[in-house]
């Protein structure tokens, strides 16, 4: 089975695992995979390892939630790849990449590929997409009521959780622009809220 066939089979599995998952669903997974490919080409990383790890990086979210999903996703990936007779060396690489991808726990990324997946996941949590995802996650997890007056605090947390976290130069460049976008949006929002309070 060639790399494309393997990735197609994994994609089909991931679609099943993430069915019904909103904020960390298939759309997020595919955006992260595209970021991995873009940064991976610049960094001359193993793109096959990156594509597979990106597809599988959040498969544990539906079963265990976000807190420890990196561990569950790594275990699920290991099991699936073993069943597909994936080479042991590649499985070990992919498992580390997945286990180390979260800003909220797990080991530090110890390989080029792990740093790239980490960065790709952060990139999808900032910019315009990041604002939408933060609001969606807040509503789903009931940490945001939907009250617009609470939104500045939510966006400050998005910035704090992402700023200074990037490993690769490419992600640092892209991320700086995405974070500036959130900061400008936040200033605009604060301005509109202060004007509406005068009415």
PDB file of N, CA and C in Angstrom, residues 47-85:
ATOM      1  N   UNK A  47       6.884  14.789   5.212  1.00  0.00           N
ATOM      2  CA  UNK A  47       5.498  15.202   4.958  1.00  0.00           C
ATOM      3  C   UNK A  47       4.495  14.071   5.179  1.00  0.00           C
ATOM      4  N   UNK A  48       4.912  12.837   4.929  1.00  0.00           N
ATOM      5  CA  UNK A  48       4.000  11.709   5.159  1.00  0.00           C
ATOM      6  C   UNK A  48       3.695  11.583   6.654  1.00  0.00           C
ATOM      7  N   UNK A  49       4.727  11.630   7.477  1.00  0.00           N
ATOM      8  CA  UNK A  49       4.538  11.588   8.936  1.00  0.00           C
ATOM      9  C   UNK A  49       3.626  12.733   9.367  1.00  0.00           C
ATOM     10  N   UNK A  50       3.869  13.913   8.827  1.00  0.00           N
ATOM     11  CA  UNK A  50       3.065  15.088   9.188  1.00  0.00           C
ATOM     12  C   UNK A  50       1.608  14.949   8.767  1.00  0.00           C
ATOM     13  N   UNK A  51       1.385  14.485   7.541  1.00  0.00           N
ATOM     14  CA  UNK A  51       0.000  14.358   7.062  1.00  0.00           C
ATOM     15  C   UNK A  51      -0.785  13.354   7.901  1.00  0.00           C
ATOM     16  N   UNK A  52      -0.154  12.225   8.209  1.00  0.00           N
ATOM     17  CA  UNK A  52      -0.829  11.190   9.008  1.00  0.00           C
ATOM     18  C   UNK A  52      -1.074  11.696  10.431  1.00  0.00           C
ATOM     19  N   UNK A  53      -0.052  12.298  11.037  1.00  0.00           N
ATOM     20  CA  UNK A  53      -0.197  12.811  12.407  1.00  0.00           C
ATOM     21  C   UNK A  53      -1.264  13.900  12.475  1.00  0.00           C
ATOM     22  N   UNK A  54      -1.285  14.776  11.474  1.00  0.00           N
ATOM     23  CA  UNK A  54      -2.292  15.848  11.456  1.00  0.00           C
ATOM     24  C   UNK A  54      -3.699  15.262  11.370  1.00  0.00           C
ATOM     25  N   UNK A  55      -3.880  14.247  10.532  1.00  0.00           N
ATOM     26  CA  UNK A  55      -5.202  13.622  10.418  1.00  0.00           C
ATOM     27  C   UNK A  55      -5.660  13.031  11.751  1.00  0.00           C
ATOM     28  N   UNK A  56      -4.727  12.449  12.503  1.00  0.00           N
ATOM     29  CA  UNK A  56      -5.083  11.708  13.712  1.00  0.00           C
ATOM     30  C   UNK A  56      -4.956  12.523  15.003  1.00  0.00           C
ATOM     31  N   UNK A  57      -4.498  13.774  14.922  1.00  0.00           N
ATOM     32  CA  UNK A  57      -4.104  14.483  16.143  1.00  0.00           C
ATOM     33  C   UNK A  57      -5.246  14.764  17.119  1.00  0.00           C
ATOM     34  N   UNK A  58      -6.484  14.822  16.656  1.00  0.00           N
ATOM     35  CA  UNK A  58      -7.606  15.126  17.556  1.00  0.00           C
ATOM     36  C   UNK A  58      -8.645  14.011  17.637  1.00  0.00           C
ATOM     37  N   UNK A  59      -8.307  12.805  17.181  1.00  0.00           N
ATOM     38  CA  UNK A  59      -9.326  11.739  17.160  1.00  0.00           C
ATOM     39  C   UNK A  59      -9.806  11.348  18.555  1.00  0.00           C
ATOM     40  N   UNK A  60      -9.032  11.673  19.580  1.00  0.00           N
ATOM     41  CA  UNK A  60      -9.437  11.346  20.948  1.00  0.00           C
ATOM     42  C   UNK A  60     -10.386  12.344  21.579  1.00  0.00           C
ATOM     43  N   UNK A  61     -10.577  13.499  20.939  1.00  0.00           N
ATOM     44  CA  UNK A  61     -11.426  14.552  21.531  1.00  0.00           C
ATOM     45  C   UNK A  61     -12.848  14.065  21.819  1.00  0.00           C
ATOM     46  N   UNK A  62     -13.536  13.404  20.878  1.00  0.00           N
ATOM     47  CA  UNK A  62     -14.919  12.995  21.170  1.00  0.00           C
ATOM     48  C   UNK A  62     -15.044  12.047  22.362  1.00  0.00           C
ATOM     49  N   UNK A  63     -14.028  11.202  22.592  1.00  0.00           N
ATOM     50  CA  UNK A  63     -14.165  10.218  23.673  1.00  0.00           C
ATOM     51  C   UNK A  63     -13.697  10.730  25.033  1.00  0.00           C
ATOM     52  N   UNK A  64     -12.687  11.612  25.078  1.00  0.00           N
ATOM     53  CA  UNK A  64     -12.179  12.050  26.391  1.00  0.00           C
ATOM     54  C   UNK A  64     -12.247  13.560  26.608  1.00  0.00           C
ATOM     55  N   UNK A  65     -12.684  14.308  25.615  1.00  0.00           N
ATOM     56  CA  UNK A  65     -12.699  15.763  25.762  1.00  0.00           C
ATOM     57  C   UNK A  65     -11.330  16.352  25.457  1.00  0.00           C
ATOM     58  N   UNK A  66     -11.211  17.647  25.665  1.00  0.00           N
ATOM     59  CA  UNK A  66     -10.011  18.357  25.218  1.00  0.00           C
ATOM     60  C   UNK A  66      -8.834  18.217  26.170  1.00  0.00           C
ATOM     61  N   UNK A  67      -9.092  18.084  27.470  1.00  0.00           N
ATOM     62  CA  UNK A  67      -8.016  18.149  28.465  1.00  0.00           C
ATOM     63  C   UNK A  67      -6.883  17.156  28.204  1.00  0.00           C
ATOM     64  N   UNK A  68      -7.208  15.885  27.979  1.00  0.00           N
ATOM     65  CA  UNK A  68      -6.171  14.854  27.802  1.00  0.00           C
ATOM     66  C   UNK A  68      -6.260  14.208  26.421  1.00  0.00           C
ATOM     67  N   UNK A  69      -6.832  14.922  25.472  1.00  0.00           N
ATOM     68  CA  UNK A  69      -7.070  14.312  24.160  1.00  0.00           C
ATOM     69  C   UNK A  69      -5.784  13.929  23.446  1.00  0.00           C
ATOM     70  N   UNK A  70      -4.693  14.634  23.719  1.00  0.00           N
ATOM     71  CA  UNK A  70      -3.427  14.332  23.044  1.00  0.00           C
ATOM     72  C   UNK A  70      -2.941  12.930  23.392  1.00  0.00           C
ATOM     73  N   UNK A  71      -3.182  12.482  24.625  1.00  0.00           N
ATOM     74  CA  UNK A  71      -2.788  11.122  25.022  1.00  0.00           C
ATOM     75  C   UNK A  71      -3.685  10.087  24.351  1.00  0.00           C
ATOM     76  N   UNK A  72      -4.995  10.328  24.418  1.00  0.00           N
ATOM     77  CA  UNK A  72      -5.953   9.392  23.815  1.00  0.00           C
ATOM     78  C   UNK A  72      -5.762   9.313  22.303  1.00  0.00           C
ATOM     79  N   UNK A  73      -5.552  10.461  21.672  1.00  0.00           N
ATOM     80  CA  UNK A  73      -5.341  10.481  20.213  1.00  0.00           C
ATOM     81  C   UNK A  73      -4.095   9.686  19.843  1.00  0.00           C
ATOM     82  N   UNK A  74      -3.030   9.833  20.630  1.00  0.00           N
ATOM     83  CA  UNK A  74      -1.783   9.098  20.358  1.00  0.00           C
ATOM     84  C   UNK A  74      -1.997   7.590  20.495  1.00  0.00           C
ATOM     85  N   UNK A  75      -2.731   7.176  21.527  1.00  0.00           N
ATOM     86  CA  UNK A  75      -3.017   5.743  21.726  1.00  0.00           C
ATOM     87  C   UNK A  75      -3.867   5.187  20.584  1.00  0.00           C
ATOM     88  N   UNK A  76      -4.889   5.939  20.202  1.00  0.00           N
ATOM     89  CA  UNK A  76      -5.759   5.494  19.105  1.00  0.00           C
ATOM     90  C   UNK A  76      -4.976   5.412  17.795  1.00  0.00           C
ATOM     91  N   UNK A  77      -4.105   6.388  17.564  1.00  0.00           N
ATOM     92  CA  UNK A  77      -3.290   6.393  16.346  1.00  0.00           C
ATOM     93  C   UNK A  77      -2.367   5.185  16.319  1.00  0.00           C
ATOM     94  N   UNK A  78      -1.726   4.919  17.441  1.00  0.00           N
ATOM     95  CA  UNK A  78      -0.800   3.782  17.523  1.00  0.00           C
ATOM     96  C   UNK A  78      -1.520   2.477  17.187  1.00  0.00           C
ATOM     97  N   UNK A  79      -2.683   2.286  17.774  1.00  0.00           N
ATOM     98  CA  UNK A  79      -3.469   1.065  17.534  1.00  0.00           C
ATOM     99  C   UNK A  79      -3.853   0.940  16.053  1.00  0.00           C
ATOM    100  N   UNK A  80      -4.376   2.015  15.483  1.00  0.00           N
ATOM    101  CA  UNK A  80      -4.799   1.972  14.077  1.00  0.00           C
ATOM    102  C   UNK A  80      -3.622   1.708  13.143  1.00  0.00           C
ATOM    103  N   UNK A  81      -2.507   2.368  13.395  1.00  0.00           N
ATOM    104  CA  UNK A  81      -1.346   2.216  12.512  1.00  0.00           C
ATOM    105  C   UNK A  81      -0.741   0.819  12.627  1.00  0.00           C
ATOM    106  N   UNK A  82      -0.752   0.254  13.833  1.00  0.00           N
ATOM    107  CA  UNK A  82      -0.279  -1.128  14.003  1.00  0.00           C
ATOM    108  C   UNK A  82      -1.172  -2.092  13.220  1.00  0.00           C
ATOM    109  N   UNK A  83      -2.487  -1.869  13.277  1.00  0.00           N
ATOM    110  CA  UNK A  83      -3.426  -2.727  12.547  1.00  0.00           C
ATOM    111  C   UNK A  83      -3.229  -2.624  11.036  1.00  0.00           C
ATOM    112  N   UNK A  84      -2.700  -1.479  10.588  1.00  0.00           N
ATOM    113  CA  UNK A  84      -2.445  -1.283   9.154  1.00  0.00           C
ATOM    114  C   UNK A  84      -1.033  -1.721   8.766  1.00  0.00           C
ATOM    115  N   UNK A  85      -0.327  -2.368   9.714  1.00  0.00           N
ATOM    116  CA  UNK A  85       1.053  -2.838   9.489  1.00  0.00           C
ATOM    117  C   UNK A  85       1.991  -1.699   9.074  1.00  0.00           C
TER     118      UNK A  85
END
